[in-house]
Coordinates of N, CA, C and O in Angstrom, one line a residue:
M278 N -46.1 -32.2 -37.4 CA -44.9 -31.5 -37.8 C -43.8 -32.4 -38.2 O -43.1 -32.2 -39.1
S279 N -43.6 -33.5 -37.4 CA -42.5 -34.4 -37.7 C -42.8 -35.1 -39.0 O -41.8 -35.4 -39.7
Q280 N -44.0 -35.3 -39.3 CA -44.3 -36.0 -40.6 C -43.9 -35.0 -41.8 O -43.4 -35.5 -42.8
S281 N -44.2 -33.8 -41.6 CA -43.8 -32.8 -42.7 C -42.3 -32.7 -42.9 O -41.9 -32.3 -44.0
L282 N -41.5 -33.1 -41.8 CA -40.1 -33.0 -42.0 C -39.5 -34.4 -42.4 O -38.3 -34.5 -42.6
G283 N -40.4 -35.3 -42.6 CA -39.9 -36.7 -43.0 C -39.4 -37.5 -41.9 O -38.7 -38.5 -42.1
M284 N -39.7 -37.1 -40.6 CA -39.2 -37.9 -39.5 C -40.4 -38.8 -39.0 O -41.5 -38.4 -39.1
P285 N -40.0 -39.9 -38.4 CA -41.1 -40.8 -37.8 C -41.7 -40.1 -36.6 O -41.0 -39.4 -35.9
S286 N -43.0 -40.3 -36.3 CA -43.6 -39.8 -35.1 C -43.3 -40.7 -33.9 O -43.0 -41.9 -34.1
L287 N -43.2 -40.1 -32.7 CA -43.0 -40.8 -31.5 C -44.2 -41.6 -31.1 O -45.3 -41.1 -31.3
P288 N -44.1 -42.8 -30.5 CA -45.2 -43.5 -30.0 C -45.9 -42.6 -28.9 O -45.3 -41.8 -28.2
A289 N -47.2 -42.9 -28.8 CA -48.0 -42.1 -27.8 C -47.5 -42.3 -26.4 O -47.5 -41.3 -25.6
A290 N -46.9 -43.4 -26.0 CA -46.4 -43.7 -24.7 C -45.3 -42.8 -24.4 O -45.1 -42.3 -23.2
L291 N -44.5 -42.5 -25.3 CA -43.3 -41.6 -25.1 C -43.7 -40.1 -25.0 O -43.1 -39.4 -24.2
T292 N -44.7 -39.7 -25.6 CA -45.1 -38.3 -25.6 C -46.0 -38.0 -24.4 O -46.0 -36.9 -24.0
L293 N -46.7 -39.0 -23.9 CA -47.6 -38.7 -22.8 C -47.1 -38.9 -21.4 O -47.7 -38.5 -20.5
G294 N -45.9 -39.5 -21.3 CA -45.3 -39.8 -20.0 C -45.8 -41.1 -19.5 O -46.4 -42.0 -20.2
A295 N -45.6 -41.3 -18.2 CA -45.9 -42.6 -17.5 C -47.5 -42.7 -17.4 O -48.2 -41.8 -17.3
S296 N -47.9 -44.0 -17.5 CA -49.3 -44.3 -17.4 C -49.7 -44.0 -15.9 O -48.9 -44.0 -15.0
P297 N -51.0 -43.9 -15.7 CA -51.5 -43.7 -14.3 C -51.2 -44.9 -13.4 O -50.9 -44.7 -12.2
Q298 N -51.2 -46.1 -14.0 CA -50.8 -47.3 -13.2 C -49.3 -47.2 -12.7 O -49.0 -47.5 -11.6
R299 N -48.5 -46.8 -13.7 CA -47.1 -46.7 -13.4 C -46.8 -45.6 -12.3 O -46.0 -45.8 -11.4
K300 N -47.5 -44.5 -12.5 CA -47.4 -43.4 -11.5 C -47.8 -43.9 -10.1 O -47.2 -43.5 -9.1
A301 N -48.9 -44.6 -10.0 CA -49.4 -45.1 -8.7 C -48.4 -46.1 -8.1 O -48.1 -46.1 -6.9
L302 N -47.8 -47.0 -8.9 CA -46.8 -47.9 -8.5 C -45.6 -47.1 -7.9 O -45.1 -47.4 -6.8
L303 N -45.1 -46.1 -8.7 CA -43.9 -45.4 -8.2 C -44.3 -44.6 -6.9 O -43.4 -44.4 -6.1
A304 N -45.5 -44.1 -6.8 CA -45.9 -43.3 -5.6 C -45.8 -44.3 -4.4 O -45.4 -43.9 -3.3
R305 N -46.3 -45.5 -4.6 CA -46.3 -46.5 -3.5 C -44.9 -46.8 -3.1 O -44.5 -46.9 -1.9
R306 N -44.0 -46.9 -4.1 CA -42.6 -47.2 -3.8 C -41.9 -46.0 -3.0 O -41.2 -46.2 -2.1
I307 N -42.2 -44.8 -3.4 CA -41.7 -43.7 -2.8 C -42.1 -43.6 -1.3 O -41.3 -43.4 -0.4
R308 N -43.4 -43.9 -1.1 CA -43.9 -43.9 0.3 C -43.2 -44.9 1.1 O -42.9 -44.7 2.3
W309 N -43.0 -46.1 0.6 CA -42.4 -47.2 1.3 C -40.9 -46.8 1.6 O -40.5 -47.0 2.8
F310 N -40.2 -46.3 0.7 CA -38.8 -45.9 0.9 C -38.7 -44.8 1.9 O -37.8 -44.8 2.8
V311 N -39.6 -43.8 1.9 CA -39.6 -42.7 2.8 C -39.9 -43.2 4.2 O -39.2 -42.8 5.2
T312 N -40.9 -44.1 4.4 CA -41.2 -44.7 5.7 C -40.0 -45.5 6.2 O -39.7 -45.3 7.4
A313 N -39.4 -46.3 5.4 CA -38.2 -47.0 5.9 C -37.1 -46.1 6.3 O -36.4 -46.3 7.3
T314 N -36.8 -45.1 5.5 CA -35.8 -44.1 5.8 C -36.0 -43.4 7.1 O -35.1 -43.3 7.9
I315 N -37.2 -42.9 7.3 CA -37.6 -42.2 8.5 C -37.4 -43.1 9.7 O -36.8 -42.7 10.7
T316 N -38.0 -44.3 9.7 CA -37.9 -45.2 10.8 C -36.4 -45.5 11.2 O -36.1 -45.4 12.3
Y317 N -35.7 -45.9 10.2 CA -34.2 -46.2 10.5 C -33.5 -45.1 11.0 O -32.8 -45.2 12.0
N318 N -33.7 -43.9 10.5 CA -32.9 -42.7 10.9 C -33.4 -42.2 12.2 O -32.6 -41.6 12.9
V319 N -34.6 -42.4 12.6 CA -35.1 -42.0 13.9 C -34.4 -42.8 15.0 O -33.9 -42.3 16.0
I320 N -34.3 -44.1 14.7 CA -33.6 -45.0 15.7 C -32.1 -44.6 15.8 O -31.6 -44.5 16.9
E321 N -31.5 -44.4 14.6 CA -30.1 -44.0 14.6 C -29.9 -42.7 15.3 O -28.9 -42.5 16.1
A322 N -30.7 -41.7 15.1 CA -30.6 -40.4 15.7 C -30.7 -40.5 17.2 O -29.9 -39.9 18.0
V323 N -31.7 -41.3 17.7 CA -31.9 -41.4 19.2 C -30.6 -42.0 19.8 O -30.1 -41.5 20.8
I324 N -30.1 -43.0 19.2 CA -28.9 -43.7 19.8 C -27.7 -42.7 19.7 O -27.0 -42.5 20.7
A325 N -27.4 -42.1 18.6 CA -26.3 -41.2 18.5 C -26.4 -40.0 19.3 O -25.4 -39.6 20.0
L326 N -27.6 -39.3 19.3 CA -27.7 -38.1 20.1 C -27.7 -38.4 21.6 O -27.0 -37.6 22.4
S327 N -28.3 -39.5 22.1 CA -28.3 -39.7 23.5 C -26.9 -40.1 24.0 O -26.4 -39.6 25.0
E328 N -26.2 -40.9 23.2 CA -24.8 -41.3 23.6 C -23.8 -40.2 23.4 O -22.9 -40.0 24.1
G329 N -24.1 -39.4 22.4 CA -23.2 -38.2 22.1 C -23.3 -37.2 23.2 O -22.3 -36.6 23.7
A330 N -24.6 -37.0 23.7 CA -24.8 -36.0 24.8 C -24.2 -36.6 26.1 O -23.5 -35.9 26.9
R331 N -24.3 -37.9 26.3 CA -23.8 -38.5 27.5 C -22.2 -38.4 27.5 O -21.6 -38.2 28.6
A332 N -21.6 -38.6 26.3 CA -20.2 -38.6 26.3 C -19.6 -37.2 25.9 O -18.4 -37.1 25.9
S333 N -20.5 -36.3 25.7 CA -20.0 -34.9 25.4 C -19.2 -35.0 24.1 O -18.1 -34.3 24.0
S334 N -19.7 -35.8 23.1 CA -18.9 -36.0 21.9 C -19.6 -35.2 20.7 O -20.7 -35.5 20.3
T335 N -18.9 -34.2 20.2 CA -19.4 -33.5 19.1 C -19.5 -34.3 17.8 O -20.5 -34.2 17.1
A336 N -18.6 -35.3 17.7 CA -18.7 -36.2 16.5 C -20.0 -37.0 16.5 O -20.7 -37.1 15.5
L337 N -20.3 -37.6 17.7 CA -21.6 -38.4 17.8 C -22.8 -37.5 17.7 O -23.8 -37.9 17.1
I338 N -22.8 -36.4 18.3 CA -23.9 -35.5 18.2 C -24.1 -35.0 16.7 O -25.2 -35.0 16.2
G339 N -23.0 -34.7 16.0 CA -23.1 -34.4 14.6 C -23.6 -35.5 13.8 O -24.4 -35.3 12.9
F340 N -23.2 -36.8 14.1 CA -23.7 -37.9 13.4 C -25.2 -38.1 13.7 O -26.0 -38.4 12.8
G341 N -25.6 -37.8 14.9 CA -27.1 -37.9 15.2 C -27.9 -36.8 14.5 O -29.0 -37.0 14.0
L342 N -27.3 -35.6 14.5 CA -27.9 -34.5 13.8 C -28.0 -34.8 12.3 O -29.0 -34.4 11.6
D343 N -27.0 -35.5 11.7 CA -27.1 -35.9 10.3 C -28.3 -36.8 10.1 O -29.0 -36.7 9.1
S344 N -28.5 -37.7 11.1 CA -29.7 -38.6 11.0 C -31.0 -37.8 11.0 O -32.0 -38.1 10.3
V345 N -31.0 -36.7 11.9 CA -32.2 -35.9 11.9 C -32.4 -35.2 10.6 O -33.5 -35.0 10.1
I346 N -31.3 -34.8 10.0 CA -31.4 -34.1 8.6 C -32.0 -35.1 7.6 O -32.8 -34.8 6.8
E347 N -31.5 -36.4 7.7 CA -32.1 -37.4 6.8 C -33.6 -37.6 7.0 O -34.3 -37.8 6.1
V348 N -34.0 -37.5 8.3 CA -35.4 -37.6 8.6 C -36.2 -36.4 8.0 O -37.2 -36.6 7.4
S349 N -35.6 -35.2 8.2 CA -36.3 -34.1 7.7 C -36.3 -34.1 6.2 O -37.3 -33.7 5.5
S350 N -35.3 -34.6 5.6 CA -35.2 -34.7 4.1 C -36.3 -35.7 3.6 O -37.0 -35.4 2.6
A351 N -36.4 -36.8 4.3 CA -37.4 -37.8 3.9 C -38.8 -37.3 4.1 O -39.7 -37.5 3.3
A352 N -39.0 -36.5 5.2 CA -40.3 -35.9 5.4 C -40.6 -34.9 4.4 O -41.8 -34.8 3.9
A353 N -39.6 -34.1 3.9 CA -39.8 -33.2 2.9 C -40.2 -33.8 1.6 O -41.1 -33.4 0.8
V354 N -39.5 -34.9 1.3 CA -39.9 -35.7 0.1 C -41.3 -36.3 0.2 O -42.0 -36.3 -0.8
A355 N -41.6 -36.8 1.3 CA -43.0 -37.3 1.5 C -44.0 -36.2 1.3 O -45.0 -36.5 0.7
W356 N -43.8 -35.1 1.9 CA -44.7 -33.9 1.7 C -44.8 -33.5 0.2 O -45.8 -33.3 -0.3
Q357 N -43.6 -33.5 -0.4 CA -43.6 -33.1 -1.9 C -44.4 -34.1 -2.7 O -45.2 -33.6 -3.5
F358 N -44.3 -35.4 -2.5 CA -45.0 -36.3 -3.3 C -46.4 -36.6 -2.8 O -47.2 -37.4 -3.4
A359 N -46.8 -36.0 -1.7 CA -48.2 -36.2 -1.2 C -49.2 -35.3 -2.0 O -50.4 -35.6 -2.0
G360 N -48.7 -34.3 -2.6 CA -49.6 -33.4 -3.4 C -49.8 -34.0 -4.8 O -49.2 -34.9 -5.2
R361 N -50.8 -33.4 -5.5 CA -51.1 -33.8 -6.8 C -50.0 -33.5 -7.8 O -49.8 -34.2 -8.8
D362 N -49.3 -32.4 -7.6 CA -48.2 -32.0 -8.5 C -46.9 -31.8 -7.8 O -46.6 -30.7 -7.3
P363 N -46.1 -32.9 -7.7 CA -44.9 -32.8 -6.9 C -43.9 -31.8 -7.4 O -43.1 -31.2 -6.6
E364 N -43.9 -31.5 -8.6 CA -43.0 -30.5 -9.2 C -43.2 -29.1 -8.6 O -42.2 -28.4 -8.4
K365 N -44.4 -28.8 -8.2 CA -44.7 -27.5 -7.6 C -44.2 -27.4 -6.2 O -43.9 -26.3 -5.8
R366 N -44.0 -28.5 -5.5 CA -43.6 -28.5 -4.2 C -42.0 -28.8 -4.1 O -41.5 -28.7 -3.0
E367 N -41.4 -29.0 -5.2 CA -40.0 -29.4 -5.2 C -39.1 -28.3 -4.6 O -38.2 -28.6 -3.8
K368 N -39.3 -27.1 -4.9 CA -38.5 -26.0 -4.5 C -38.6 -25.8 -3.0 O -37.5 -25.6 -2.3
A369 N -39.7 -25.9 -2.4 CA -39.9 -25.8 -1.0 C -39.2 -26.9 -0.2 O -38.6 -26.8 0.8
A370 N -39.4 -28.1 -0.8 CA -38.7 -29.3 -0.2 C -37.2 -29.2 -0.2 O -36.5 -29.5 0.8
L371 N -36.7 -28.7 -1.3 CA -35.2 -28.5 -1.4 C -34.7 -27.5 -0.4 O -33.6 -27.6 0.1
R372 N -35.5 -26.4 -0.2 CA -35.1 -25.4 0.8 C -35.1 -26.0 2.2 O -34.2 -25.6 3.0
V373 N -36.0 -26.8 2.6 CA -36.0 -27.5 3.9 C -34.7 -28.3 4.1 O -34.1 -28.2 5.1
I374 N -34.4 -29.1 3.0 CA -33.2 -29.9 3.1 C -32.0 -29.1 3.2 O -31.1 -29.3 4.0
A375 N -31.9 -28.0 2.4 CA -30.7 -27.1 2.4 C -30.6 -26.4 3.8 O -29.4 -26.4 4.3
F376 N -31.7 -26.0 4.3 CA -31.6 -25.3 5.7 C -31.1 -26.3 6.7 O -30.3 -25.9 7.5
S377 N -31.5 -27.5 6.6 CA -31.0 -28.6 7.6 C -29.5 -28.7 7.5 O -28.8 -28.8 8.5
F378 N -29.0 -28.8 6.3 CA -27.5 -28.9 6.2 C -26.8 -27.7 6.6 O -25.7 -27.8 7.3
F379 N -27.3 -26.5 6.4 CA -26.7 -25.3 6.9 C -26.7 -25.3 8.4 O -25.7 -24.8 9.1
A380 N -27.8 -25.7 9.0 CA -27.8 -25.8 10.5 C -26.8 -26.8 11.1 O -26.1 -26.5 12.1
L381 N -26.6 -27.9 10.4 CA -25.6 -28.9 10.9 C -24.2 -28.2 10.7 O -23.4 -28.4 11.6
G382 N -24.0 -27.5 9.6 CA -22.7 -26.9 9.4 C -22.4 -25.8 10.5 O -21.3 -25.7 11.0
A383 N -23.5 -25.1 10.9 CA -23.3 -24.1 11.9 C -23.0 -24.7 13.3 O -22.1 -24.3 14.0
Y384 N -23.7 -25.8 13.6 CA -23.4 -26.5 14.8 C -22.0 -27.0 14.9 O -21.2 -26.8 15.8
A385 N -21.5 -27.7 13.8 CA -20.2 -28.2 13.7 C -19.1 -27.1 13.8 O -18.1 -27.2 14.5
S386 N -19.4 -25.9 13.2 CA -18.5 -24.8 13.3 C -18.4 -24.3 14.7 O -17.3 -24.0 15.2
V387 N -19.5 -24.1 15.4 CA -19.5 -23.6 16.7 C -18.8 -24.5 17.7 O -17.9 -24.1 18.5
E388 N -19.1 -25.8 17.6 CA -18.4 -26.8 18.4 C -16.9 -26.9 18.2 O -16.2 -27.1 19.1
S389 N -16.6 -26.8 16.9 CA -15.1 -26.8 16.6 C -14.4 -25.6 17.2 O -13.3 -25.8 17.7
I390 N -15.0 -24.5 17.1 CA -14.4 -23.3 17.7 C -14.3 -23.4 19.2 O -13.2 -23.1 19.8
R391 N -15.3 -24.0 19.8 CA -15.3 -24.2 21.3 C -14.2 -25.2 21.6 O -13.5 -25.0 22.6
G392 N -14.0 -26.2 20.8 CA -13.0 -27.2 21.1 C -11.6 -26.6 20.9 O -10.7 -26.9 21.7
L393 N -11.4 -25.8 19.9 CA -10.1 -25.1 19.7 C -9.8 -24.1 20.8 O -8.6 -24.0 21.2
L394 N -10.8 -23.5 21.4 CA -10.6 -22.5 22.5 C -10.4 -23.2 23.8 O -10.2 -22.6 24.8
G395 N -10.7 -24.5 23.9 CA -10.6 -25.3 25.1 C -11.7 -25.1 26.1 O -11.6 -25.3 27.3
V396 N -12.9 -24.7 25.6 CA -14.0 -24.4 26.4 C -14.5 -25.7 27.1 O -14.8 -25.8 28.3
E397 N -14.5 -26.8 26.4 CA -14.9 -28.1 26.9 C -14.2 -29.2 26.3 O -14.0 -29.3 25.0
Q398 N -13.8 -30.2 27.0 CA -13.1 -31.4 26.5 C -14.1 -32.6 26.5 O -14.9 -32.7 27.4
A399 N -14.0 -33.3 25.4 CA -14.8 -34.5 25.3 C -14.3 -35.6 26.3 O -13.2 -35.7 26.6
R400 N -15.3 -36.3 26.9 CA -15.0 -37.4 27.8 C -15.0 -38.7 27.0 O -15.6 -38.8 26.0
F401 N -14.4 -39.7 27.6 CA -14.3 -41.0 26.9 C -15.7 -41.6 27.0 O -16.3 -41.7 28.1
P402 N -16.3 -42.0 25.9 CA -17.7 -42.5 25.9 C -17.8 -44.0 26.3 O -18.0 -44.8 25.5
T403 N -17.6 -44.3 27.6 CA -17.6 -45.7 28.0 C -19.0 -46.3 27.7 O -19.1 -47.5 27.3
C404 N -20.1 -45.6 28.0 CA -21.4 -46.2 27.7 C -21.6 -46.4 26.2 O -22.2 -47.4 25.8
F405 N -21.1 -45.5 25.4 CA -21.2 -45.7 23.9 C -20.5 -46.9 23.4 O -20.9 -47.6 22.6
V406 N -19.2 -47.1 23.9 CA -18.4 -48.2 23.5 C -19.1 -49.5 23.8 O -19.1 -50.5 23.1
C407 N -19.8 -49.6 25.0 CA -20.5 -50.8 25.4 C -21.8 -51.0 24.7 O -22.2 -52.1 24.4
H408 N -22.6 -49.9 24.6 CA -23.9 -50.1 24.1 C -24.2 -49.5 22.7 O -24.6 -50.1 21.8
G409 N -24.0 -48.2 22.6 CA -24.3 -47.4 21.4 C -23.5 -47.8 20.2 O -24.0 -47.9 19.1
G410 N -22.2 -47.9 20.4 CA -21.3 -48.2 19.2 C -21.7 -49.4 18.4 O -21.9 -49.4 17.2
P411 N -21.9 -50.6 19.1 CA -22.3 -51.8 18.4 C -23.7 -51.6 17.7 O -23.9 -52.2 16.6
L412 N -24.6 -50.9 18.4 CA -25.9 -50.7 17.8 C -25.8 -49.9 16.5 O -26.4 -50.3 15.5
L413 N -25.1 -48.8 16.6 CA -24.9 -48.0 15.4 C -24.2 -48.7 14.3 O -24.6 -48.7 13.1
R414 N -23.2 -49.4 14.7 CA -22.4 -50.2 13.7 C -23.3 -51.3 13.0 O -23.2 -51.4 11.8
G415 N -24.1 -51.9 13.8 CA -25.0 -52.9 13.3 C -26.0 -52.4 12.4 O -26.3 -53.0 11.3
T416 N -26.6 -51.2 12.7 CA -27.5 -50.6 11.8 C -26.9 -50.2 10.5 O -27.5 -50.3 9.4
R417 N -25.7 -49.6 10.6 CA -25.0 -49.2 9.4 C -24.6 -50.4 8.5 O -24.7 -50.3 7.3
L418 N -24.1 -51.5 9.1 CA -23.8 -52.7 8.3 C -25.0 -53.2 7.6 O -24.9 -53.7 6.5
G419 N -26.1 -53.2 8.3 CA -27.3 -53.7 7.7 C -27.9 -52.9 6.5 O -28.6 -53.4 5.7
S420 N -27.6 -51.6 6.5 CA -28.2 -50.7 5.6 C -27.3 -50.3 4.4 O -27.7 -49.7 3.4
M421 N -26.0 -50.5 4.6 CA -25.0 -50.0 3.6 C -24.2 -51.1 3.0 O -23.3 -51.7 3.6
P422 N -24.6 -51.6 1.8 CA -23.8 -52.6 1.2 C -22.4 -52.2 1.0 O -22.1 -51.1 0.6
G423 N -21.4 -53.1 1.3 CA -20.0 -52.8 1.1 C -19.4 -52.0 2.3 O -18.3 -51.7 2.2
A424 N -20.2 -51.8 3.3 CA -19.6 -51.1 4.5 C -18.7 -52.1 5.2 O -19.0 -53.2 5.3
P425 N -17.6 -51.6 5.7 CA -16.6 -52.4 6.4 C -17.1 -52.9 7.7 O -17.9 -52.3 8.4

């Protein structure tokens, strides 16, 4: 068709998409990044959730739940790309991720209302300042370029 219009035809590589070797390389990279993300965020979630529960800190618990969301998101991406046709699984993976964020929003809303009503006051997190804070700060500094 393009020849009949006087336009040059596209090379075969552009019309067929990525080669099987390239797809295999990208799939291996995706698996590596997903594994690294899950490992890091599980460690971060355990520290933040345990110290947040100990200190009765909504902020720390929310931070830990955010790490749990990142783990579920990475697991959803891993599941999506584990199939032969990742595009078919994309919608379900996005729903899992969206539900996770809505759950975190609901938790933050409930805890904020409880705080405003004076149901429970946060305690000073002495154990977090001594142990958990530097651990979380160190993991963040190592993983986020440009972090203060």
